[in-house]
Short mmCIF file of C-alpha atoms and ligand atoms in Angstrom, two decimals:
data_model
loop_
_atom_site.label_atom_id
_atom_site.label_comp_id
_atom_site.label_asym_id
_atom_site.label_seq_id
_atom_site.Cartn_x
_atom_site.Cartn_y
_atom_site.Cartn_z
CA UNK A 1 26.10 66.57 -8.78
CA UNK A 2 23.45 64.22 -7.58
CA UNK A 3 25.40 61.32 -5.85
CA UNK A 4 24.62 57.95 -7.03
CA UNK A 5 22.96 55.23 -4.72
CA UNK A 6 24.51 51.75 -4.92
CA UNK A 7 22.87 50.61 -2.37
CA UNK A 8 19.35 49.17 -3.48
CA UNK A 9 17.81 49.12 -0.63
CA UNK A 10 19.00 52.92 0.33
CA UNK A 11 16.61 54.38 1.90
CA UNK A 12 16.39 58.26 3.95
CA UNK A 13 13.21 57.65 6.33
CA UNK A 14 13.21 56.17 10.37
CA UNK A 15 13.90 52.52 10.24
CA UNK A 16 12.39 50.99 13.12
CA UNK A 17 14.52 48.40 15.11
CA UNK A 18 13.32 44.90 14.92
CA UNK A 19 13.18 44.74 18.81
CA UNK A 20 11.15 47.60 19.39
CA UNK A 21 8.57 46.37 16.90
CA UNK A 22 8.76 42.89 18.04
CA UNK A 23 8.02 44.78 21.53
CA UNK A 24 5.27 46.47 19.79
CA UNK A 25 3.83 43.40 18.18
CA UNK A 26 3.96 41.17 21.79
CA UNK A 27 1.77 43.96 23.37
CA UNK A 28 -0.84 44.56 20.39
CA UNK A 29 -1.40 40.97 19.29
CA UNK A 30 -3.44 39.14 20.55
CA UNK A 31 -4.99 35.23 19.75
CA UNK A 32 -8.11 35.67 17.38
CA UNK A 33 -9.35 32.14 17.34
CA UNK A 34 -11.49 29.99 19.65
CA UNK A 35 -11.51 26.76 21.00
CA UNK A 36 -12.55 23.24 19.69
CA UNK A 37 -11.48 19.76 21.06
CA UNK A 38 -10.06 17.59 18.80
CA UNK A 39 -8.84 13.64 19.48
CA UNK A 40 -5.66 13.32 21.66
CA UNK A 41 -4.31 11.34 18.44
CA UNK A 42 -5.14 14.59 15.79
CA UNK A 43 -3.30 17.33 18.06
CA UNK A 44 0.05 17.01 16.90
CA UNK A 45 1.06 20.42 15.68
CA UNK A 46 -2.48 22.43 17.23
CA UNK A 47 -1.56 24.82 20.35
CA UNK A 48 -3.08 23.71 23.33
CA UNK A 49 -5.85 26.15 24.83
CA UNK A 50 -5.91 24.98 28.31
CA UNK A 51 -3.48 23.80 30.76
CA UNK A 52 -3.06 20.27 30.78
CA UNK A 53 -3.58 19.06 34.58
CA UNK A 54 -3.24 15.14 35.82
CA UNK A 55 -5.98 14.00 37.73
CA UNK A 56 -4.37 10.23 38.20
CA UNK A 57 -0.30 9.92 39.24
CA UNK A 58 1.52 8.32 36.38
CA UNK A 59 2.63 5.74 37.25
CA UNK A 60 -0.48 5.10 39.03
CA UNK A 61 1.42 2.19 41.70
CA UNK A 62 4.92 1.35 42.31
CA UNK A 63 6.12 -1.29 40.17
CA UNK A 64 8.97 -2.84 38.83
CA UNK A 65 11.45 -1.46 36.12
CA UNK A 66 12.81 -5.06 35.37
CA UNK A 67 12.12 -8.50 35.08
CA UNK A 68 13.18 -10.41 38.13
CA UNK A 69 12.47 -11.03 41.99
CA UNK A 70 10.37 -8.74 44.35
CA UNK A 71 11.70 -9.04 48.36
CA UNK A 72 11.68 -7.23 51.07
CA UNK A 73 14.99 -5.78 51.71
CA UNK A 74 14.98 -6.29 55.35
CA UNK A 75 14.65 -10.16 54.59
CA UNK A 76 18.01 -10.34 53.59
CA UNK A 77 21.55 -11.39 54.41
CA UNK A 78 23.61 -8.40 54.61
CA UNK A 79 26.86 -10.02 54.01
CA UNK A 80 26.15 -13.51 52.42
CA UNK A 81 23.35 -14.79 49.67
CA UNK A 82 19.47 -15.22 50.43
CA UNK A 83 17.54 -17.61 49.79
CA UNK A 84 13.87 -17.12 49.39
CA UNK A 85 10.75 -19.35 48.65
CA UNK A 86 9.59 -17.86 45.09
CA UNK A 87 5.82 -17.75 46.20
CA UNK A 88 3.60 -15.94 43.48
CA UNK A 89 4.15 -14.76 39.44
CA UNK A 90 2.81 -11.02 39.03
CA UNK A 91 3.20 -10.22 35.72
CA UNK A 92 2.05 -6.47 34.08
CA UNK A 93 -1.02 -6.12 34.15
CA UNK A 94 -1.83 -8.51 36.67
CA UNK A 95 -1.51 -7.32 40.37
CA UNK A 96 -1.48 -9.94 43.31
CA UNK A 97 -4.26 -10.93 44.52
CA UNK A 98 -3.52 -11.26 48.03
CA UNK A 99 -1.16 -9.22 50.43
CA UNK A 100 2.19 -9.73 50.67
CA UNK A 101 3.92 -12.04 53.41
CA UNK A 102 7.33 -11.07 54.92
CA UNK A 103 9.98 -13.80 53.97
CA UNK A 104 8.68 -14.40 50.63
CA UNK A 105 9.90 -13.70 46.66
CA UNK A 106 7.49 -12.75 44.09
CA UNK A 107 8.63 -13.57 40.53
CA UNK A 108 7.96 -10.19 38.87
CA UNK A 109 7.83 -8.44 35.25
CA UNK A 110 8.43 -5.07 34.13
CA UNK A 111 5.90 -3.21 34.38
CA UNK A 112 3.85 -4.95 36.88
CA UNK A 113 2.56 -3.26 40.29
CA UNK A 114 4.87 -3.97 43.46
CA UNK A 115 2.51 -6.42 45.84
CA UNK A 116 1.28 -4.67 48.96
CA UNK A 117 1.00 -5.62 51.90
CA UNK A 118 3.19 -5.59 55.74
CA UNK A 119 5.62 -2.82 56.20
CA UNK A 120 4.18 -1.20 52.98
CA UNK A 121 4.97 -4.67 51.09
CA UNK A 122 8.45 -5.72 49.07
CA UNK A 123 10.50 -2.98 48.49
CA UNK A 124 13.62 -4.32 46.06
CA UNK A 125 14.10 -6.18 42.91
CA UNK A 126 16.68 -8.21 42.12
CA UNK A 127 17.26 -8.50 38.10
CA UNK A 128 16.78 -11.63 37.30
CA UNK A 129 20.79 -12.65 35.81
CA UNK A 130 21.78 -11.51 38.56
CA UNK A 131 19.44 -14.54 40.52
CA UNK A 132 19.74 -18.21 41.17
CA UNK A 133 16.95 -20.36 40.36
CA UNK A 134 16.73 -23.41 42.75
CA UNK A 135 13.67 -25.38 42.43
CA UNK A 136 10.59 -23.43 44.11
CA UNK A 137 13.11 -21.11 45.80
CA UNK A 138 15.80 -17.85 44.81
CA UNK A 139 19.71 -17.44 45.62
CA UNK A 140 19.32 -13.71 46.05
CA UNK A 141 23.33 -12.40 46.20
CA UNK A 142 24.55 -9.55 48.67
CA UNK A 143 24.74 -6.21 47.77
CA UNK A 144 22.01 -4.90 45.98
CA UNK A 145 20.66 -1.27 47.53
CA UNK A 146 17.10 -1.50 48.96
CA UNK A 147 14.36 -0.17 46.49
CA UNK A 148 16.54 -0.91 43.43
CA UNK A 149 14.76 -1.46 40.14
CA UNK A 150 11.39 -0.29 41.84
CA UNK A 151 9.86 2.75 39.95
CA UNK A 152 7.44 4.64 42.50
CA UNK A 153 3.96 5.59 41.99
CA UNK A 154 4.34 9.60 41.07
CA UNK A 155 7.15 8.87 39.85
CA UNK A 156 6.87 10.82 36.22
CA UNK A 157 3.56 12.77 37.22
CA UNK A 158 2.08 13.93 40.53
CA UNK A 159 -2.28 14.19 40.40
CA UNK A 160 -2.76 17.95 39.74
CA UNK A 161 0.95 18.87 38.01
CA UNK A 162 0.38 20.93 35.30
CA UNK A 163 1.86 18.66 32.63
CA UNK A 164 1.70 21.09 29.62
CA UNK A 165 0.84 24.92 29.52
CA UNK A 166 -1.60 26.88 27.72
CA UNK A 167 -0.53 27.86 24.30
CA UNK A 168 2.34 25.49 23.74
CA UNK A 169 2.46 23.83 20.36
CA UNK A 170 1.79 19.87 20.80
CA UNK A 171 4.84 17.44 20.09
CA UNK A 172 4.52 14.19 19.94
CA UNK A 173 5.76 13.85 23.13
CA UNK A 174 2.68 16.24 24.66
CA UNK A 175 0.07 13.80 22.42
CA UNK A 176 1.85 11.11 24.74
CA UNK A 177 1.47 12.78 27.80
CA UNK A 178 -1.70 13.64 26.88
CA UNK A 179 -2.56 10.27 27.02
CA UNK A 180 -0.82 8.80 29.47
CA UNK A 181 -2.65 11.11 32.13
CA UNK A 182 -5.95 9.75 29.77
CA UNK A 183 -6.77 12.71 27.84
CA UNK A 184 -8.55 11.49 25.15
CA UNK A 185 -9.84 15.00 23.62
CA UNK A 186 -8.30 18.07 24.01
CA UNK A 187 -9.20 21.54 23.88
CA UNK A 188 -6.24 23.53 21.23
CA UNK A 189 -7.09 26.70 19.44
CA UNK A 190 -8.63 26.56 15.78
CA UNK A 191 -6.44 26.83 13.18
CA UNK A 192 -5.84 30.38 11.87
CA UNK A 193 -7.40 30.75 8.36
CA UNK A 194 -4.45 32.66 6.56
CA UNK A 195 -5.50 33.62 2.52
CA UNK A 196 -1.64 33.81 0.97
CA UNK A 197 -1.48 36.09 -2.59
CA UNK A 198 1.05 37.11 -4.60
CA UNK A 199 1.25 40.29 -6.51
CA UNK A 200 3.64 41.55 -9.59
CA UNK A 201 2.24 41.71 -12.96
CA UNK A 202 5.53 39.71 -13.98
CA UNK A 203 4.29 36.76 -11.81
CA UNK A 204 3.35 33.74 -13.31
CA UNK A 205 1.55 30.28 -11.63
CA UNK A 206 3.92 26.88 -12.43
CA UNK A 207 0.92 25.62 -13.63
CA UNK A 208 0.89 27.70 -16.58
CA UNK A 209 3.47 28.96 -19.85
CA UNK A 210 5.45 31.90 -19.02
CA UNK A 211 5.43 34.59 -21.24
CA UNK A 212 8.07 36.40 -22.00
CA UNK A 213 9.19 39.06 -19.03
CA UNK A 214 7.53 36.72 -16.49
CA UNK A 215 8.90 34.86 -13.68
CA UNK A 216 7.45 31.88 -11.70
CA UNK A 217 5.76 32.44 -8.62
CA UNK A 218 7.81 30.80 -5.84
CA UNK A 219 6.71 32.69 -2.65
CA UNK A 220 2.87 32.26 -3.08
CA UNK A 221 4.61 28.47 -2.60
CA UNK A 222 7.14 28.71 -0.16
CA UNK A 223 4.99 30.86 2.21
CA UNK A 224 1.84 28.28 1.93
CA UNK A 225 4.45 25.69 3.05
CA UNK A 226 5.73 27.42 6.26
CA UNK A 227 2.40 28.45 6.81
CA UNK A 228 1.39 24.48 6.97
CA UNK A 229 4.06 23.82 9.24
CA UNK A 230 2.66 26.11 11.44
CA UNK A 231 -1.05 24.62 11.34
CA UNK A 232 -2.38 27.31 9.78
CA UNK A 233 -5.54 27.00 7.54
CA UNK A 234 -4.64 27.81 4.40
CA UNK A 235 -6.57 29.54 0.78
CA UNK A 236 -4.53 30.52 -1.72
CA UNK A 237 -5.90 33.25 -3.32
CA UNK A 238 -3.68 33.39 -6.58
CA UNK A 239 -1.75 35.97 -8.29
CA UNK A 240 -2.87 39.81 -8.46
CA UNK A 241 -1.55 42.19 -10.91
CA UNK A 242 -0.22 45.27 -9.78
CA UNK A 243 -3.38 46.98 -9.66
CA UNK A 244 -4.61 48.89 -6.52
CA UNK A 245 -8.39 48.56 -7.37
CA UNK A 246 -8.00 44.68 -8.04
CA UNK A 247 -5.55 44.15 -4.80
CA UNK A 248 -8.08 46.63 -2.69
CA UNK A 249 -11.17 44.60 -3.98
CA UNK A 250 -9.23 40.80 -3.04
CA UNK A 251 -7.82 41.82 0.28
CA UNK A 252 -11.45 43.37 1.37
CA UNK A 253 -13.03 40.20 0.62
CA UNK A 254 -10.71 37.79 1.58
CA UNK A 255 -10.89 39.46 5.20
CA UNK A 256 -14.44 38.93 5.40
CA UNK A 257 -13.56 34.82 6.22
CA UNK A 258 -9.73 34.93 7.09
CA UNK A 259 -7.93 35.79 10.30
CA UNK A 260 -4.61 36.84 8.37
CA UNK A 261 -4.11 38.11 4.75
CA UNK A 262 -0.51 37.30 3.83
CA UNK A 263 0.49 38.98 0.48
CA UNK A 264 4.05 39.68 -1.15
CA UNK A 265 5.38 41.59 -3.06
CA UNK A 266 4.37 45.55 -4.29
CA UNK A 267 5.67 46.86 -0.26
CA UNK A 268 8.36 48.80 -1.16
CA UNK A 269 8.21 52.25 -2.03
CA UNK A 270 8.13 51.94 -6.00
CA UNK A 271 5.38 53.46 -8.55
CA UNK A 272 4.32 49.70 -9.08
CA UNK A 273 4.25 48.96 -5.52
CA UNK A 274 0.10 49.57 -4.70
CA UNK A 275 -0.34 46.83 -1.65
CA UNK A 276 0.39 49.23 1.10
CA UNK A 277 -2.34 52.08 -0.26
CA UNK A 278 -4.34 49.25 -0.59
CA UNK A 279 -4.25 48.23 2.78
CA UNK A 280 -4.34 51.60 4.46
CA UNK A 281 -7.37 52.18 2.24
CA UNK A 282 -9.22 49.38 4.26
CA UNK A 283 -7.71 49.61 7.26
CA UNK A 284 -3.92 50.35 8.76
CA UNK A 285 -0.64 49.74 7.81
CA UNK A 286 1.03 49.67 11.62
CA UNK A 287 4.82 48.88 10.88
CA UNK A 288 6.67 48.89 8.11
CA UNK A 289 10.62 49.32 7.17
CA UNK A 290 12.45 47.71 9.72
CA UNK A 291 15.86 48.27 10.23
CA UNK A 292 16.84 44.67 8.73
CA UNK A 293 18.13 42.82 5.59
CA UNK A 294 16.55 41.46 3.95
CA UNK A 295 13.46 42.05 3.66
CA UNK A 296 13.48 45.95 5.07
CA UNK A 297 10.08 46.20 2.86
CA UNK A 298 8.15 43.85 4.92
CA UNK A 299 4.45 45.65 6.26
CA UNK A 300 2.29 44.83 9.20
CA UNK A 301 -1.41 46.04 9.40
CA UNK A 302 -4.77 45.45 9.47
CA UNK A 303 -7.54 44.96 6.68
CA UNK A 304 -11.06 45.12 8.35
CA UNK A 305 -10.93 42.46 11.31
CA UNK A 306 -8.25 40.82 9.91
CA UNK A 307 -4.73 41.14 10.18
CA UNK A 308 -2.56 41.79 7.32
CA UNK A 309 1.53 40.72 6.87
CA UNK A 310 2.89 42.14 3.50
CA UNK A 311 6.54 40.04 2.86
CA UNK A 312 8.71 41.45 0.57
CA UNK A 313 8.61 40.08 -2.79
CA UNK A 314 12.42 39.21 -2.96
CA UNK A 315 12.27 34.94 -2.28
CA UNK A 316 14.89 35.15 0.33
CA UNK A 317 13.61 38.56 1.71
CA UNK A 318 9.81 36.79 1.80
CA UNK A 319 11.03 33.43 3.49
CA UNK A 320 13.58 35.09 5.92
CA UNK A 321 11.09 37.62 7.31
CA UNK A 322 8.27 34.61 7.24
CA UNK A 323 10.83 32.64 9.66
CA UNK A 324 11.78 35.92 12.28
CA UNK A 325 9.07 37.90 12.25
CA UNK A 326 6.02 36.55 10.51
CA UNK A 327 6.02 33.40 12.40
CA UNK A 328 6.16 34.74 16.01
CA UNK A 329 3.46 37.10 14.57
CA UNK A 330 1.31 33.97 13.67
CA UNK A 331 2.06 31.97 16.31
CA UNK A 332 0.63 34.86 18.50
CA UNK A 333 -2.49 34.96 16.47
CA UNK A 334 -3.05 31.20 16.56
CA UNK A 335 -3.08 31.27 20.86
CA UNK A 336 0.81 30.21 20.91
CA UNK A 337 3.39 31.57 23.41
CA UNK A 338 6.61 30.06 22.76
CA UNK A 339 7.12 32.78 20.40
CA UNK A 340 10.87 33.33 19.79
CA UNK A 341 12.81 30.68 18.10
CA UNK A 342 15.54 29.75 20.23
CA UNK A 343 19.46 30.86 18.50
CA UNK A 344 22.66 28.55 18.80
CA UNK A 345 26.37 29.93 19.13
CA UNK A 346 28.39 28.72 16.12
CA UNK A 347 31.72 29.70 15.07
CA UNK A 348 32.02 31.49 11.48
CA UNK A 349 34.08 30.18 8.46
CA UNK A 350 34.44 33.80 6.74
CA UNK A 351 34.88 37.21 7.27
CA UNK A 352 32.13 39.39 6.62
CA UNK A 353 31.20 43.50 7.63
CA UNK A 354 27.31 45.25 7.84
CA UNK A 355 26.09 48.22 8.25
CA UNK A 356 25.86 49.55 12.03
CA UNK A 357 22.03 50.05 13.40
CA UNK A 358 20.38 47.28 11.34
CA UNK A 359 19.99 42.98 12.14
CA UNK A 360 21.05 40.99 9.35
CA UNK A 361 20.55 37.31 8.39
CA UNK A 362 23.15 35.63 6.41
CA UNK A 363 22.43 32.38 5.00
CA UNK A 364 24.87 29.55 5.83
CA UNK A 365 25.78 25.90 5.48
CA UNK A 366 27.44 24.48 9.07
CA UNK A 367 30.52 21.86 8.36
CA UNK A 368 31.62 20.35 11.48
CA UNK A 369 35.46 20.74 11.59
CA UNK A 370 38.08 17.92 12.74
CA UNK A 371 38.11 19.25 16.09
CA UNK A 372 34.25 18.49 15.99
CA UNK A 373 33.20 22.42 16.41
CA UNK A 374 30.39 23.65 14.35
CA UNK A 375 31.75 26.39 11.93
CA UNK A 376 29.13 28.21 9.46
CA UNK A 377 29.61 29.09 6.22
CA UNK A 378 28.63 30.91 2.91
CA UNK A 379 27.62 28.60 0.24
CA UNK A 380 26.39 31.68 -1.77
CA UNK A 381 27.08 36.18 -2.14
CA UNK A 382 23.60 36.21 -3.80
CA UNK A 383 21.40 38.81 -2.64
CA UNK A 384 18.01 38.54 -1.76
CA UNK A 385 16.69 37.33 -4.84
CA UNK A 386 18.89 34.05 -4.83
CA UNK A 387 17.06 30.99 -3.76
CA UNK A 388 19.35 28.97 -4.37
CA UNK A 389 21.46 29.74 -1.17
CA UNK A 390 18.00 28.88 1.05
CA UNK A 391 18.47 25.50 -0.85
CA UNK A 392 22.02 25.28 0.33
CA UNK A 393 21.85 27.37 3.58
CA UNK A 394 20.57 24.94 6.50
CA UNK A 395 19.61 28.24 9.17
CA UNK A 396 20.77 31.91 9.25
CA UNK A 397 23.46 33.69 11.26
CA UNK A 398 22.16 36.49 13.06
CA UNK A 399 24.19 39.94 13.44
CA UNK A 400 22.91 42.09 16.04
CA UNK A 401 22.32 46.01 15.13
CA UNK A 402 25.22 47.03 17.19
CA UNK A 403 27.56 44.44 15.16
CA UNK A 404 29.77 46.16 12.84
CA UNK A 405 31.84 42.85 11.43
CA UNK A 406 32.46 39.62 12.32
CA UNK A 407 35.94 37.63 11.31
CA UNK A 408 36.59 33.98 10.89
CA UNK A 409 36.63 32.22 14.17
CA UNK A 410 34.37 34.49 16.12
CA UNK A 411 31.06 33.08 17.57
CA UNK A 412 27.72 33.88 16.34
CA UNK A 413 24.38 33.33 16.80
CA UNK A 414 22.81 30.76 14.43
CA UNK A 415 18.70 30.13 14.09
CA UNK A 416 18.87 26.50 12.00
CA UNK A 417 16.31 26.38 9.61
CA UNK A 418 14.75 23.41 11.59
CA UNK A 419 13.54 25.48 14.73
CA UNK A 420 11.36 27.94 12.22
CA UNK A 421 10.61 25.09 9.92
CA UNK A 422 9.64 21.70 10.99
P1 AMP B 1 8.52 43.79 -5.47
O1 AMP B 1 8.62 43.88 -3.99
O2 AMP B 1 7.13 43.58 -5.96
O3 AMP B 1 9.19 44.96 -6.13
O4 AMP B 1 9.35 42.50 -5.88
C1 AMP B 1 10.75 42.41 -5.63
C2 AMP B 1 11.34 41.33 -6.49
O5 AMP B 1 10.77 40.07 -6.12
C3 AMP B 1 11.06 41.46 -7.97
O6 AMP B 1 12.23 41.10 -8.67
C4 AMP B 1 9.93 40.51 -8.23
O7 AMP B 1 9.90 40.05 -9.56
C5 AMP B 1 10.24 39.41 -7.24
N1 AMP B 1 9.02 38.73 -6.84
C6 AMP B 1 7.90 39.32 -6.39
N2 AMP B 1 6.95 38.43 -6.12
C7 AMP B 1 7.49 37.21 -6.39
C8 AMP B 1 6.99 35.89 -6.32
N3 AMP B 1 5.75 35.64 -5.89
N4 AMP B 1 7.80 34.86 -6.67
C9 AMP B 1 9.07 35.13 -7.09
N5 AMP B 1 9.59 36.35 -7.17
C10 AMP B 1 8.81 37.40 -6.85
MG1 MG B 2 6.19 43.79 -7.68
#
């Protein structure tokens, strides 16, 4: 008697591990766009093409870190208060415009350069309620360490540090640095032109009535969104039927002007399933079914000059494999190398068993416990179809291939949603 599969995604073929074909991936992929320099201001979220060098120290001279009194330290009283004529205001912006003289105070601001001059000038700043004001002169008080309060030239950046690599993806913090060594361009990669289609002729745009047997199409949405939040030049191409003439003829042209064709939807192995012929018919399907779930269905290839990503057309499946394998896959493309999204140890709220040999993504909620530990768990048992558990998951827990079960308490590896989607 022919047994009876109740396993959906049961399947006889090789599955490919996702760590050999991330392997795989890192040594055939390779950045397909060029350079253009854009204002410091406009490079939030672009990947930086260049190294970024200094070629000035930051802070370019020593200067104070508080409002107060500049002395020499070696003017002072060890043991008892100083008192020092207060002999010039430097205020930011607005060195001193004559050398220093030993024996004197300089009423100083924050931010403004140290005076130079004798014995490489004052040294030490007193705060200034910690001071005495009396008359033209200071009551400096014992104690104080010599160069206190003084920030030194160098200090952040040294002329010639590399201050931010090649390919790293521009925070705000790098648009600051940028700036602060005065960068006002800089050279980042273009923005990958991605065209994003869905397929399925049950699949039906918001924008219009559903008929009857049709479903909204939600990952032609969600996958234009995380492909935003990557930079990523976006056309959406629509909705194909499941048609391999009409999905051949899109995917040929759309390569002609795109660097990536992202479709989902029609990869698995079904009668209605016509993306992957279509794609080897133009060009190469490279890897497909990886040992993972979800989204075991998702393709990798290459249409023309362009490369090709087929997600799955489960939601979950399509945004899951967007977030851990699509996105490093993009990233690459776009010039980037911080590639892998970095993983957090959590401990798990419920008990839970997978099959050996394949990584699996569960979606999960973290509570923080009384005892202030981070414990995940399972809003939802919905399978890969359910988006509602995306909109009550905030990251995935990760179980390695070799992980046969995990119970309550042990510790896991969790990717939050906000590392692969910003
Ligand atoms: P498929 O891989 O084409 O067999 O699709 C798997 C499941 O995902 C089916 O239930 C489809 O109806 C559903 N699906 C495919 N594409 C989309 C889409 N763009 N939006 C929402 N659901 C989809
Ligand atoms: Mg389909």
């Amino acid at each position: 008697m022919a047994q009876l599969k109740d396993d959906c995604f049961a399947f006889g073929g090789e599955l490919i591990p996702l760590d050999d074909a991330l392997d795989d991936l890192q040594r055939r992929i390779t950045c397909m766009v060029s350079v253009e320099q854009v204002a410091t201001v406009d490079a939030v979220g672009r990947i930086l093409a260049e190294d970024m060098r200094a070629d000035r120290d930051v802070p370019p001279h020593d200067n104070s870190a508080v409002d107060g009194y500049a002395v020499y330290f070696d003017d002072l009283n060890r043991d008892h208060d100083s008192r020092l004529p207060v002999c010039a205001r430097i205020a930011a912006g607005h060195p001193l415009d004559r050398p220093s003289t030993r024996g004197e105070a300089y009423r100083i601001f924050t931010g403004a350069p140290m005076p130079e001059g004798p014995d490489g000038g004052p040294d030490t700043i007193y705060m200034e309620e910690d001071c005495e004001r009396d008359g033209d002169f200071v009551i400096l008080p014992a104690g104080l360490k010599s160069g206190s309060n003084r920030r030194k030239r160098g200090e952040d950046v040294k002329t010639g540090d590399r201050v931010v690599g090649k390919g790293s993806r521009m925070r705000p913090q790098e648009v600051g640095m940028a700036a602060s060594v005065g960068c006002a361009t800089l050279p980042v990669f273009e923005k990958l032109k991605v065209a994003v289609f869905s397929t399925g002729d049950e699949i039906c745009d918001p924008s219009a009535a559903a008929p009857t047997g049709s479903i909204y199409d939600s990952n032609r949405y969600s996958t234009q969104a995380q492909l935003r939040d990557l930079g990523c030049r976006v056309t959406d191409i629509g909705i194909l039927p499941d048609d391999q003439k009409t999905i051949t003829a899109a995917l040929k042209s759309a390569a002609l002007d795109h660097h990536l064709l992202i479709t989902s939807g029609g990869v698995s192995a079904g009668e209605e399933d016509h993306v992957k012929a279509a794609v080897a018919s133009l060009g190469a399907i490279n890897l497909w079914r990886l040992a993972i779930k979800p989204g075991r269905p998702i393709a990798l290839g290459q249409v023309g000059n362009a490369a090709f990503i087929g997600l799955p057309g489960n939601p979950v499946a399509a945004m899951v494999t967007f977030m851990t394998i699509a996105r490093g896959v993009i990233l690459m493309l776009s010039g980037g190398t911080e590639i892998v999204a970095q993983r957090y140890p959590v401990k798990i709220g419920f008990n839970h068993e997978k099959k050996l040999g394949r990584r699996e993504w569960v979606r999960v909620r973290l509570k923080k416990e009384k005892n202030g530990d981070l414990v995940a768990h399972k809003p939802h048992s919905g399978g890969s179809g359910i988006l509602t558990s995306m909109v009550d998951a905030d990251g995935l827990v990760e179980l390695t291939e070799e992980t046969q079960s995990v119970a309550i308490s042990d510790t896991v590896s969790f990717l939050p949603f906000s590392e692969v989607m910003r």
